[in-house]
Structure formats: C-alpha cells, structure tokens
PDB file of C-alpha atoms and ligand atoms in Angstrom:
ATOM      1  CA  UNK A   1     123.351 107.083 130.226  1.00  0.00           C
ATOM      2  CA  UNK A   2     120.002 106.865 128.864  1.00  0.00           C
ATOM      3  CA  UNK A   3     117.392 109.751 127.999  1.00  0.00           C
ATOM      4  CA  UNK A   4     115.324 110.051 130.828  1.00  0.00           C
ATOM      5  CA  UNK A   5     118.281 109.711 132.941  1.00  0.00           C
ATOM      6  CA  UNK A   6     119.971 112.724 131.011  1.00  0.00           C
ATOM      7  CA  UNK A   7     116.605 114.890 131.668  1.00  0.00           C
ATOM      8  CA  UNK A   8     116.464 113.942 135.067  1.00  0.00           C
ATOM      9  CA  UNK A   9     120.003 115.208 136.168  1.00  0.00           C
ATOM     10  CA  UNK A  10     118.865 118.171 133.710  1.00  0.00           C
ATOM     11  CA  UNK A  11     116.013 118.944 136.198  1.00  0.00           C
ATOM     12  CA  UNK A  12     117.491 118.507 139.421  1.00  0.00           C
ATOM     13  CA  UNK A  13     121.116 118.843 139.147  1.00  0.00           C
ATOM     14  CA  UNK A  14     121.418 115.667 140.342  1.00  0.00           C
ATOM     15  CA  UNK A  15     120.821 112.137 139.388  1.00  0.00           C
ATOM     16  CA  UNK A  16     120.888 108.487 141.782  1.00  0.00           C
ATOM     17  CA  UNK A  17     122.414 105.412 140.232  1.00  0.00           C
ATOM     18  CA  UNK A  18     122.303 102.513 142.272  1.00  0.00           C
ATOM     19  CA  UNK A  19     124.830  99.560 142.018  1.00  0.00           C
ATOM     20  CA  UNK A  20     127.188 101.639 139.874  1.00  0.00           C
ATOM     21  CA  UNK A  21     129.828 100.316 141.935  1.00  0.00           C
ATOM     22  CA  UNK A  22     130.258  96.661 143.154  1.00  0.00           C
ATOM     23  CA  UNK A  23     130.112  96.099 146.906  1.00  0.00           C
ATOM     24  CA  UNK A  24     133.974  94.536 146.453  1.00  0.00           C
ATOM     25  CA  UNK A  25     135.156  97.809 144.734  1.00  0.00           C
ATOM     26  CA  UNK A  26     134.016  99.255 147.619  1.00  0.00           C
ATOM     27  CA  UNK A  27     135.863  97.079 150.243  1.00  0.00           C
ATOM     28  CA  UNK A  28     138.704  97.263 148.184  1.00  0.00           C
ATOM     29  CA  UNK A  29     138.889 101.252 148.556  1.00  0.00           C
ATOM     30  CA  UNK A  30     137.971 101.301 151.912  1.00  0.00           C
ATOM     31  CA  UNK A  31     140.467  99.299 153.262  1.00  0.00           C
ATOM     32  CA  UNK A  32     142.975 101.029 151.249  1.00  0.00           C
ATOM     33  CA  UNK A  33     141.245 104.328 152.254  1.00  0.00           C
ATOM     34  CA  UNK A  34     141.874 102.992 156.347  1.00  0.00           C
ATOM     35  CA  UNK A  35     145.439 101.610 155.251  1.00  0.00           C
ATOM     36  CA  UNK A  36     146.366 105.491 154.195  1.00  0.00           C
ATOM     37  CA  UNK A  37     145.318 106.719 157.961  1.00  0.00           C
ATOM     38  CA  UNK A  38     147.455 103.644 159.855  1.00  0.00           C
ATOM     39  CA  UNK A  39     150.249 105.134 157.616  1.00  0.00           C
ATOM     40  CA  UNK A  40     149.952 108.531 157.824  1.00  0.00           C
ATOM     41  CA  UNK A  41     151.849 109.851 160.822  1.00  0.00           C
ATOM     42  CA  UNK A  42     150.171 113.162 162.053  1.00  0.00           C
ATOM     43  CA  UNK A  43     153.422 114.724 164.096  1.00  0.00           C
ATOM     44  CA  UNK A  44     153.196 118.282 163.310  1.00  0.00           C
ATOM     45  CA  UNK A  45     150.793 118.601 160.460  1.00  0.00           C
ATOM     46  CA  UNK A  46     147.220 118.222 162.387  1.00  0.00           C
ATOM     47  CA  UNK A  47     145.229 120.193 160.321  1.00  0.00           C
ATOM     48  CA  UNK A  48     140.884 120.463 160.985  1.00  0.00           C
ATOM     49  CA  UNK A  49     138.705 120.499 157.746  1.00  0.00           C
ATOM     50  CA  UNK A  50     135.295 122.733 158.487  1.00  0.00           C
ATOM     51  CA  UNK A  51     132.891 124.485 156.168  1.00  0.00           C
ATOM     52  CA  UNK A  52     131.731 126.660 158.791  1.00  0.00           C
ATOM     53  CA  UNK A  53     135.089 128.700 159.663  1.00  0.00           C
ATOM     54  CA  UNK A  54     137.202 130.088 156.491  1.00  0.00           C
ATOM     55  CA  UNK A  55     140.395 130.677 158.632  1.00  0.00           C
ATOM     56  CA  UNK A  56     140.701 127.244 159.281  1.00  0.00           C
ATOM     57  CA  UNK A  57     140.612 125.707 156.193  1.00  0.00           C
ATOM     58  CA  UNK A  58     143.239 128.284 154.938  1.00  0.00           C
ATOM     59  CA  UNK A  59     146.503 127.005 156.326  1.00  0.00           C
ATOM     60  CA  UNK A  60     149.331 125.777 154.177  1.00  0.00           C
ATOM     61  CA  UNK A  61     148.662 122.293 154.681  1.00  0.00           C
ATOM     62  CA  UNK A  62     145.329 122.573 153.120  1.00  0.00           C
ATOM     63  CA  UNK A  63     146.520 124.942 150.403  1.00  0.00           C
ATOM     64  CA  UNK A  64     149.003 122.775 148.949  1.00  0.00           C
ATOM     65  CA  UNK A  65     147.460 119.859 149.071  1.00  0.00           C
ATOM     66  CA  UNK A  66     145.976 119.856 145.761  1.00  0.00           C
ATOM     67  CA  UNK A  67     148.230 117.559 144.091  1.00  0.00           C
ATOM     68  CA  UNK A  68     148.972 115.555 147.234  1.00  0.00           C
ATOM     69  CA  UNK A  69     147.792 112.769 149.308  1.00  0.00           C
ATOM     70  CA  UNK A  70     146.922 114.472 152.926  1.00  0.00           C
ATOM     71  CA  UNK A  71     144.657 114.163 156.256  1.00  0.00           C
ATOM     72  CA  UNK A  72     142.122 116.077 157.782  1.00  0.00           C
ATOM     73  CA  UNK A  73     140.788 115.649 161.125  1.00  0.00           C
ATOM     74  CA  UNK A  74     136.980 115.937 162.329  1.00  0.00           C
ATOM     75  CA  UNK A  75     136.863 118.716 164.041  1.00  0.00           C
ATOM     76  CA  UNK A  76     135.299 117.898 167.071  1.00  0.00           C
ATOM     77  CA  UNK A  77     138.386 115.065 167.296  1.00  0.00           C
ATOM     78  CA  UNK A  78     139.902 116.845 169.831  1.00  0.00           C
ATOM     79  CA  UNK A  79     139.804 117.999 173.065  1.00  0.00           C
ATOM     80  CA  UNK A  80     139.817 121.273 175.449  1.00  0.00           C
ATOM     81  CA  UNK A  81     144.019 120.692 175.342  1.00  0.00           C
ATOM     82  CA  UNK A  82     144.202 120.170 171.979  1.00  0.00           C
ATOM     83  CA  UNK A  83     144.793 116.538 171.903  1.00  0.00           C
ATOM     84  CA  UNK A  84     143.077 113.866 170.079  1.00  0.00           C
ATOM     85  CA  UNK A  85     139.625 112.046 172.151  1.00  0.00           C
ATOM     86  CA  UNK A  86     140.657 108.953 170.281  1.00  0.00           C
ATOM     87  CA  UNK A  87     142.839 106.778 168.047  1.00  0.00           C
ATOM     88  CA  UNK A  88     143.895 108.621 164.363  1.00  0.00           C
ATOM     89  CA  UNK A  89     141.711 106.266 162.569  1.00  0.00           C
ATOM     90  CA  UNK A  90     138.548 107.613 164.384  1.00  0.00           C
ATOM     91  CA  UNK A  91     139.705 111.196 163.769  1.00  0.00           C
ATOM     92  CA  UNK A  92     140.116 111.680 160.311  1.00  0.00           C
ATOM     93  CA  UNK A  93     137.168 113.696 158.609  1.00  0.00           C
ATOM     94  CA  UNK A  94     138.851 112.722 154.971  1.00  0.00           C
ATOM     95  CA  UNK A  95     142.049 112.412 153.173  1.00  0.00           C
ATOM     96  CA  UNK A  96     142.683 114.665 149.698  1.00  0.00           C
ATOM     97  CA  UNK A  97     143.239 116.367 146.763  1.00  0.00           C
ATOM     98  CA  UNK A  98     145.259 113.654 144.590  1.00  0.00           C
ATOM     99  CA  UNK A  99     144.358 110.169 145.497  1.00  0.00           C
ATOM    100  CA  UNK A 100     143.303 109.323 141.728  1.00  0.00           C
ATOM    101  CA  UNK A 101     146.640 110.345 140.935  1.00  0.00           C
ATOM    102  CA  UNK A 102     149.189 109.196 143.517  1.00  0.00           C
ATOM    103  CA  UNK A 103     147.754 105.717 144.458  1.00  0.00           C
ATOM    104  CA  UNK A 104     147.011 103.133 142.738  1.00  0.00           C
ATOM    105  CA  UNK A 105     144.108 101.628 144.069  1.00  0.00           C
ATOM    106  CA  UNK A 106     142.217 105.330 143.792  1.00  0.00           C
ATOM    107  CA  UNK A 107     143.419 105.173 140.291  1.00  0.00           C
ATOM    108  CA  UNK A 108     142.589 102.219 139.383  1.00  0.00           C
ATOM    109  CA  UNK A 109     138.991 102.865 140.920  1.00  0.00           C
ATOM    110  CA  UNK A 110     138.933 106.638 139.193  1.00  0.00           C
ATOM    111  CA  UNK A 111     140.075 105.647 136.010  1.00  0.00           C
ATOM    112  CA  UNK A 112     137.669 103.476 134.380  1.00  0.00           C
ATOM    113  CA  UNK A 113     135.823 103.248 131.182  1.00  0.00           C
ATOM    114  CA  UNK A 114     132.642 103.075 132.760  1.00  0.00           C
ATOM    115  CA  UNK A 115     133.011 106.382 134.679  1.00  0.00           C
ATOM    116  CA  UNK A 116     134.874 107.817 131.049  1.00  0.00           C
ATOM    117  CA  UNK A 117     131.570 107.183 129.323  1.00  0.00           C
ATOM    118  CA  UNK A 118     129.196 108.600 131.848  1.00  0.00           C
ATOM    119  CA  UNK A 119     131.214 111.947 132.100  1.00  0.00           C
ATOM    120  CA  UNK A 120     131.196 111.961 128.346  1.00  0.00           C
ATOM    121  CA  UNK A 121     127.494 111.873 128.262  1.00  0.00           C
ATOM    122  CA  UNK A 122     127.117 114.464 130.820  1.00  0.00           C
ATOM    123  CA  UNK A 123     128.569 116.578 128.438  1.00  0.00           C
ATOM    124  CA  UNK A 124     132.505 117.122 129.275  1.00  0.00           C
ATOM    125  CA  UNK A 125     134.613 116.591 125.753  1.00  0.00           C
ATOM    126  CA  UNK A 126     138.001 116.412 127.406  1.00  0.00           C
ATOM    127  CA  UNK A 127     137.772 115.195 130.771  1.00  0.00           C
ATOM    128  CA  UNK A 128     140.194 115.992 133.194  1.00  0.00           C
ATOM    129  CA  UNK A 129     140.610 114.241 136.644  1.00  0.00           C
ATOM    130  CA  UNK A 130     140.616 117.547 139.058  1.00  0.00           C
ATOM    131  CA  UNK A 131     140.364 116.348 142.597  1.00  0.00           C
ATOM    132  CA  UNK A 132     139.253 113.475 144.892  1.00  0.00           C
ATOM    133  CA  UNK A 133     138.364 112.926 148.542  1.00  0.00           C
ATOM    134  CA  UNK A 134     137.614 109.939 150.641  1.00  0.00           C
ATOM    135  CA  UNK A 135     135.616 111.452 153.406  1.00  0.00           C
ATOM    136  CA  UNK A 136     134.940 109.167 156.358  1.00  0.00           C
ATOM    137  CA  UNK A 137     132.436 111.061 158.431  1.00  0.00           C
ATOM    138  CA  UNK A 138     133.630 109.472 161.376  1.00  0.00           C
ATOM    139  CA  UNK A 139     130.901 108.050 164.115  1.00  0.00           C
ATOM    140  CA  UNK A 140     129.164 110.629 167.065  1.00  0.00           C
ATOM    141  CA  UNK A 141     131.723 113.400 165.590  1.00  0.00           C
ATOM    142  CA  UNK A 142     131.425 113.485 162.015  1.00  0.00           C
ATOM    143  CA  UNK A 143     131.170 116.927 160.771  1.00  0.00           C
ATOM    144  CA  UNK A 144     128.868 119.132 159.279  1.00  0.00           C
ATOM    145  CA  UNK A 145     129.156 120.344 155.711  1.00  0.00           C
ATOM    146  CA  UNK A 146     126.847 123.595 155.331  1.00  0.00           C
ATOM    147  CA  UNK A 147     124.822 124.363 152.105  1.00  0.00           C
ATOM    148  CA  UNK A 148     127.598 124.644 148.821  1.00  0.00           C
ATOM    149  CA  UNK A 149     127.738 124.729 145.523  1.00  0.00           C
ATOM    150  CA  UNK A 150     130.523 122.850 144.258  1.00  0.00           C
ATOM    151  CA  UNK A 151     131.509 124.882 141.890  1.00  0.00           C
ATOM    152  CA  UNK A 152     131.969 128.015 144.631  1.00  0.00           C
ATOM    153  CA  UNK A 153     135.481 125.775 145.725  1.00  0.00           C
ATOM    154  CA  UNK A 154     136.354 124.494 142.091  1.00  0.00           C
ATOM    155  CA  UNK A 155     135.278 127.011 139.355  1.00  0.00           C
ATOM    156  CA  UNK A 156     135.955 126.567 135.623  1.00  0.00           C
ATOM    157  CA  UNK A 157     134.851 129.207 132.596  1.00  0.00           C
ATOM    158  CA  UNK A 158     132.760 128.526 131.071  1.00  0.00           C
ATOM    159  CA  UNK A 159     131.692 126.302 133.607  1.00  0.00           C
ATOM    160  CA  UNK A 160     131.921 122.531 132.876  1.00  0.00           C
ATOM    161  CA  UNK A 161     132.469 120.350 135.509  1.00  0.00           C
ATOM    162  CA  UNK A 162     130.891 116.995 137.129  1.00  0.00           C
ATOM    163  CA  UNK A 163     131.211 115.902 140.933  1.00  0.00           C
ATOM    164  CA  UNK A 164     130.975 112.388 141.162  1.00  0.00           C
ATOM    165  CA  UNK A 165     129.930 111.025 144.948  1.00  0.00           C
ATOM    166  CA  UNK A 166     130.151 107.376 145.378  1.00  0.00           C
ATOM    167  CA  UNK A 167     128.742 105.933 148.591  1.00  0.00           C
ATOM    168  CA  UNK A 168     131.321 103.180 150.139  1.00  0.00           C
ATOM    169  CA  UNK A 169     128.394 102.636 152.932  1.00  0.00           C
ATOM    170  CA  UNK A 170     124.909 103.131 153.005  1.00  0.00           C
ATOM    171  CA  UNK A 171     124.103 106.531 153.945  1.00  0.00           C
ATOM    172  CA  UNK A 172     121.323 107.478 155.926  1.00  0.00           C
ATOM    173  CA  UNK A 173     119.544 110.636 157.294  1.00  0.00           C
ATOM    174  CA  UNK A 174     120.905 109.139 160.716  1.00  0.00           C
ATOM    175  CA  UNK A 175     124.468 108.895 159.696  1.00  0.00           C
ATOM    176  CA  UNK A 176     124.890 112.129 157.832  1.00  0.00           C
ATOM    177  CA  UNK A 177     124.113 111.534 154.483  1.00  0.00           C
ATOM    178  CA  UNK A 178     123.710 114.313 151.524  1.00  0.00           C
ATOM    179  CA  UNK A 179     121.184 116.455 151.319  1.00  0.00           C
ATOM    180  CA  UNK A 180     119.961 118.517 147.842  1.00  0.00           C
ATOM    181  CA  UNK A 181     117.761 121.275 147.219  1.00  0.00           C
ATOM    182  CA  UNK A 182     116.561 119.954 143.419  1.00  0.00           C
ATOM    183  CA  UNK A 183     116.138 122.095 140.190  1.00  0.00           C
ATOM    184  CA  UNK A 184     118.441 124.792 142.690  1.00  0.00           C
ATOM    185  CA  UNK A 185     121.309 124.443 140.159  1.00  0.00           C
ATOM    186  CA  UNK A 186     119.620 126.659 137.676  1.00  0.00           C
ATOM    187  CA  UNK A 187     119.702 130.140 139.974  1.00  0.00           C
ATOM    188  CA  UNK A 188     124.046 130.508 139.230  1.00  0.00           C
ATOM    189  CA  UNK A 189     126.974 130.326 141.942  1.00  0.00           C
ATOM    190  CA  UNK A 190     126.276 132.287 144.782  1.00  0.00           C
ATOM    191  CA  UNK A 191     130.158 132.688 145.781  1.00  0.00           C
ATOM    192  CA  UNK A 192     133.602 131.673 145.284  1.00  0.00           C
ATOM    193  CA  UNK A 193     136.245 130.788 147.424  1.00  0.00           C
ATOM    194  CA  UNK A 194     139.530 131.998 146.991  1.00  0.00           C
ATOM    195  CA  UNK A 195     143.288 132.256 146.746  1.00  0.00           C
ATOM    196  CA  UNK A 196     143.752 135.716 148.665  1.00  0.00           C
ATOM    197  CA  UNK A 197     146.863 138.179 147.408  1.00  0.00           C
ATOM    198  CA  UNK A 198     149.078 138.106 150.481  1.00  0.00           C
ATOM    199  CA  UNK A 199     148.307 134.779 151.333  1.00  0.00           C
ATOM    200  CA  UNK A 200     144.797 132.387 152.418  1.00  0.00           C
ATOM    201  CA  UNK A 201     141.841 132.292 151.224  1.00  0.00           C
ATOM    202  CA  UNK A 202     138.621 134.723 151.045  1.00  0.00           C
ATOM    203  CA  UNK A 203     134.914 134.168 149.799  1.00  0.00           C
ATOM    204  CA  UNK A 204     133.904 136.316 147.240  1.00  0.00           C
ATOM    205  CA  UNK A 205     129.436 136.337 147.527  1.00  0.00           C
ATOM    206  CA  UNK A 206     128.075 137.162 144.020  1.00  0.00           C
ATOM    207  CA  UNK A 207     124.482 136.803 145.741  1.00  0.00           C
ATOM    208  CA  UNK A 208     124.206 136.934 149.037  1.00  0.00           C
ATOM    209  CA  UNK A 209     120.410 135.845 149.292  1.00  0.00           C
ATOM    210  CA  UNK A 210     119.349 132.980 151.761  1.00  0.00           C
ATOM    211  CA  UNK A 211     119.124 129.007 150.071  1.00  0.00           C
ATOM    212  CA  UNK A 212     115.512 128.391 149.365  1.00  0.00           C
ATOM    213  CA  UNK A 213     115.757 125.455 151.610  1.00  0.00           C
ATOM    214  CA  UNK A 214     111.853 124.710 151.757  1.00  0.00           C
ATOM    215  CA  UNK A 215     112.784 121.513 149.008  1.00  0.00           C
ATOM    216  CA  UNK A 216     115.527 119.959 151.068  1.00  0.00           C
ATOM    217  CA  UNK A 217     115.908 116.436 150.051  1.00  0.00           C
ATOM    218  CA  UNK A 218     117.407 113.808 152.011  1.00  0.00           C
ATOM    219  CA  UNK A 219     119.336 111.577 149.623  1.00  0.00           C
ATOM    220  CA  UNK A 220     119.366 108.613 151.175  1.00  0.00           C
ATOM    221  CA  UNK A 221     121.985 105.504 148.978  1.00  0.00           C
ATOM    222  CA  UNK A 222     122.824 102.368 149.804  1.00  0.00           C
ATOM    223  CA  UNK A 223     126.472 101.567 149.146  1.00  0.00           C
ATOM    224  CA  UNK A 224     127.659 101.122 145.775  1.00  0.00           C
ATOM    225  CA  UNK A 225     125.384 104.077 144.769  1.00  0.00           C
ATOM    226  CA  UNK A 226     126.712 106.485 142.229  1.00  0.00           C
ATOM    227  CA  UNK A 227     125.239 110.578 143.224  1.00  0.00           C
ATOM    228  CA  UNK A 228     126.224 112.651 140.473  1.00  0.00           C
ATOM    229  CA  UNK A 229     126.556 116.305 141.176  1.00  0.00           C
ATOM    230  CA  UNK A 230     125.338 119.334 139.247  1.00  0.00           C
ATOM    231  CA  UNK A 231     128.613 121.927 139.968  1.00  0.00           C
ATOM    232  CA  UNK A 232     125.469 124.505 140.686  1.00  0.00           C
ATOM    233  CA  UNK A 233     123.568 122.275 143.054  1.00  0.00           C
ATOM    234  CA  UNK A 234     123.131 123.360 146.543  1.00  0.00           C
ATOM    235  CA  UNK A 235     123.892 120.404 148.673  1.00  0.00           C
ATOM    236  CA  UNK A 236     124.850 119.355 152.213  1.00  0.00           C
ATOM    237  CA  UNK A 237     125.120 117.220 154.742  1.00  0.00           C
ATOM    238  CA  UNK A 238     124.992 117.063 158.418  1.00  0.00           C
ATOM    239  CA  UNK A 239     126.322 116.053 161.578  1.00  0.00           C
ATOM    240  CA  UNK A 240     127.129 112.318 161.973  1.00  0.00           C
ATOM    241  CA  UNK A 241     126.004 111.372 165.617  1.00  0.00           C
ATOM    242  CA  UNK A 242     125.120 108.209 165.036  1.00  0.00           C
ATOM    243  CA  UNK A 243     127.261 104.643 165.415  1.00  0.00           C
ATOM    244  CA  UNK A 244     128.072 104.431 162.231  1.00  0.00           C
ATOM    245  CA  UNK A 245     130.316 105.748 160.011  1.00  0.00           C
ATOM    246  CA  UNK A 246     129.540 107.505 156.428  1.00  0.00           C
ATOM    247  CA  UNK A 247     132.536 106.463 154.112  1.00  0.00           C
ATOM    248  CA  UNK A 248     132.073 107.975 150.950  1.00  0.00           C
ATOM    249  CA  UNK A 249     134.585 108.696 147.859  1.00  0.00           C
ATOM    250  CA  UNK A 250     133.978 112.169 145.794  1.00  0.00           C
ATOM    251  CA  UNK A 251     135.530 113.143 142.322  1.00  0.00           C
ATOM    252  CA  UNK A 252     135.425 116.255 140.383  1.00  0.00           C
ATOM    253  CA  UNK A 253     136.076 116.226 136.727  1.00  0.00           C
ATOM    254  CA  UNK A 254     136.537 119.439 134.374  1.00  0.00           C
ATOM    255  CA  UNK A 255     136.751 119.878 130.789  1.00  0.00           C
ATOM    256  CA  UNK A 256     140.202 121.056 129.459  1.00  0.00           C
ATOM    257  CA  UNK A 257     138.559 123.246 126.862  1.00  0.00           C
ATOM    258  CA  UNK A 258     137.231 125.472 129.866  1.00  0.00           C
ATOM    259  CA  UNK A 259     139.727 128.541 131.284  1.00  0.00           C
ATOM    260  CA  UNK A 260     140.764 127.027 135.102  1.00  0.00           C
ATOM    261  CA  UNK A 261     141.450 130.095 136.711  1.00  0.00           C
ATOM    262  CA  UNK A 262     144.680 130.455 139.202  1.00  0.00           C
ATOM    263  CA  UNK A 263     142.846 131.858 141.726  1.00  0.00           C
ATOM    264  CA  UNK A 264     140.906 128.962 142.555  1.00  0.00           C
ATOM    265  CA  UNK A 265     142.446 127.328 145.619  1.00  0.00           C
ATOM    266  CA  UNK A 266     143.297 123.855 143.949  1.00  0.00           C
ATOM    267  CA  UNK A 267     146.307 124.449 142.211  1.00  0.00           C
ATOM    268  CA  UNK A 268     148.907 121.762 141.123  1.00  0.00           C
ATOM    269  CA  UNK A 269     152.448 121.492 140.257  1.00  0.00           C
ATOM    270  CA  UNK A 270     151.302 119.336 136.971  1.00  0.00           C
ATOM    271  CA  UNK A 271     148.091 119.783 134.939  1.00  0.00           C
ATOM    272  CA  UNK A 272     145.279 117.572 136.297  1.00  0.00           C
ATOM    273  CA  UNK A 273     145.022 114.308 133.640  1.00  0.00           C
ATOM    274  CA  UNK A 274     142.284 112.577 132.021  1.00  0.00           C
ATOM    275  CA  UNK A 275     141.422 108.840 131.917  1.00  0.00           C
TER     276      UNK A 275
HETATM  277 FE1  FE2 B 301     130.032 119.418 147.730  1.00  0.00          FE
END
C-alpha cells in the first residue's frame, strides 16, 4: 500500500480499493458461495441472523459456528407459520465463521500473497485468519445491519485487527450497500458482545452515547472492490428492497501477538491460522 493510501485509512478508518479482485475471482466464489446453499440441507437447524434482536443471534447454532461452515437465513424469509416465502437459495442472509478454513475455494481466495502484504502494511505482524462470511443480502428481503463497530463482536488486546469487505457485486445505496461514519474510529468501542456465564450472549455498553451520524457516507463499490475496515469504524448497512442482490465476502484478521479473550463469542476448537 502506498503513503497516501496508509494516511487515508488513518483518517477515516476506512480505505476503497477498486479492482483488488478480478471479476473471475469473483464468479468463481460466488458460484461456490450458491453451490454451499444447494448443499446445505436446512432440516432442523433454521437459524435467523439479525443485528437488531440479541436473543436471536444467541442460539447454539450460531455459537458454535466459529470454526464451521453454517447458514443463516434473512429474517424476513419466512412467513406468519414459520415457513420459508421462497426457495433456500433466496433465503439465506450469509453462510459463516470458517469458510477460509474448511473450503477450498474460500481458501484459496483468503489466502493470498496479495491480501498477506496489504494486512502487513496495515500494521498486523502475525496475521491470523479469524473469521469469514459470504453475506448475500438477498433481493426485497435483505436485512438490515444497524450501526457496529467491528471490533464490539471480535475484540483483541491490545486491539489489532483488520476487516476486509470484498464486494462480489456492485453495491449500491439501492441494494443495501455499506455505509461509514469517517474519522468515527478514533472515539473507542462503544460495546462488546458477549459469551454470557450460564449460557448466550449479552452486550456489555462502555458508552452508551448516540452515533454522530450527521457524516454518514454511502460507500458505494463496484464489484471487485476491496473496503478495508477500521475494527473502530462505525458502519452499516441497510435494508435490501431492491431486485438485486448484494453478494459480498468479509474477513477479519488479528495479530497473534494480541491477548484474544475467551469471552468473545468466536471461539474455535483449533487456533485461527495465518496465510
Ligand atoms: Fe461490520
């Protein structure tokens, strides 16, 4: 990364590159991405990823899924009865925690020189591959993701960590892309999610003080566009009502040198690996 490019992420938190993927890279993970979903049989293990309601993203399913490959459904998927408005591939809001570990096309994609060099200039010594998502943000019911700091979900001391969001489609205002308040990184985390004793999941608010949302950026990135993510940045993004869908693939990277605390709610059975 050059300079200017360094000061820039410096200042905002965050930092555009275009092209940083190729538009084939991205075919290649979306279709693998879709393959996943036709494979993944949901008897018994429908589980609904939202931001807005903490008992729901607390089951077991979503607990242990750190170091696994599993599915999430939008939640407006389904209706009054509980059943799905249409087919599994339309439903799924995204699949995580492990794809960069357990499949080879995400880890082929994950593990590349390229994005081992960019972390390294952002300032990580050891990197370790923490977590990934492919989020689909499914047409006219792709959900809402309220204003977060990445680092209130994955928190490392001290804190040194790098969320990588690479857009698979072009992402627009109309179909629900991000959204950044910049130079908002430098106030400190605001809360933390997590790991309750007796079981699920609490937010802990260090600073309970309303986003200063009066800079709200709309970051709008055509595919193959590379957002990297300040773990302090306020971000979000909204509802997808639009036709089309808002396929996008996230990583977060740590440093092994920093203290990952075990009450974060990503665990894993084996420590997370570098490149
Ligand atoms: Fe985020």
């Amino acid at each position: 990364m050059t300079g200017s490019e360094l000061d820039k992420y410096e200042r905002d938190g965050f930092l555009v590159l275009e092209n940083f993927v190729t538009p084939e890279a991205c075919d290649v993970l979306r279709a693998r991405a879709e393959r996943l979903v036709r494979d993944f049989d949901p008897a018994g293990v429908i589980s609904i990823f939202s931001t807005s309601e903490q008992t729901r993203t607390s089951d077991d399913y979503f607990l242990e899924s750190g170091d696994k490959i599993r599915f999430f459904f939008e939640e407006h998927a389904f209706d009054a009865h509980g059943t799905l408005k249409r087919n599994k591939d339309q439903s799924i809001n995204k699949i995580g925690h492990a794809l960069h570990d357990l499949d080879q096309v995400f880890n082929s994609f994950s593990r590349t020189p390229q994005i081992r060099q960019l972390v390294l200039d952002l300032g990580l010594t050891e990197p370790l591959l923490l977590q990934s998502m492919y989020i689909f943000k499914q047409p006219h019911i792709g959900g809402e993701v309220t204003c977060h700091q990445d680092a209130t979900f994955l928190y490392n001391e001290p804190l040194k960590m790098v969320g990588l969001w690479f857009a698979m489609e072009d992402a627009t205002v109309d179909n629900g892309c991000l959204w950044a308040i910049p130079g908002e990184h430098k106030r400190g985390l605001k809360s933390r999610f997590l790991r309750a004793d007796g079981g699920g999941t609490r937010f802990e608010i260090l600073d309970d003080s309303p986003w200063p949302d009066d800079n709200l950026r709309s970051l709008e990135v055509k595919q193959g566009t590379l957002i990297i993510l300040h773990p302090l940045l306020p971000h979000l993004s909204r509802e997808n009502r639009s036709e089309k869908s808002r396929h996008a693939y996230t990583l977060h990277l740590v440093d092994a040198s920093a203290h990952y605390p075990d009450s974060n709610w990503l665990q894993r059975s084996t420590p997370a690996r570098g490149f």
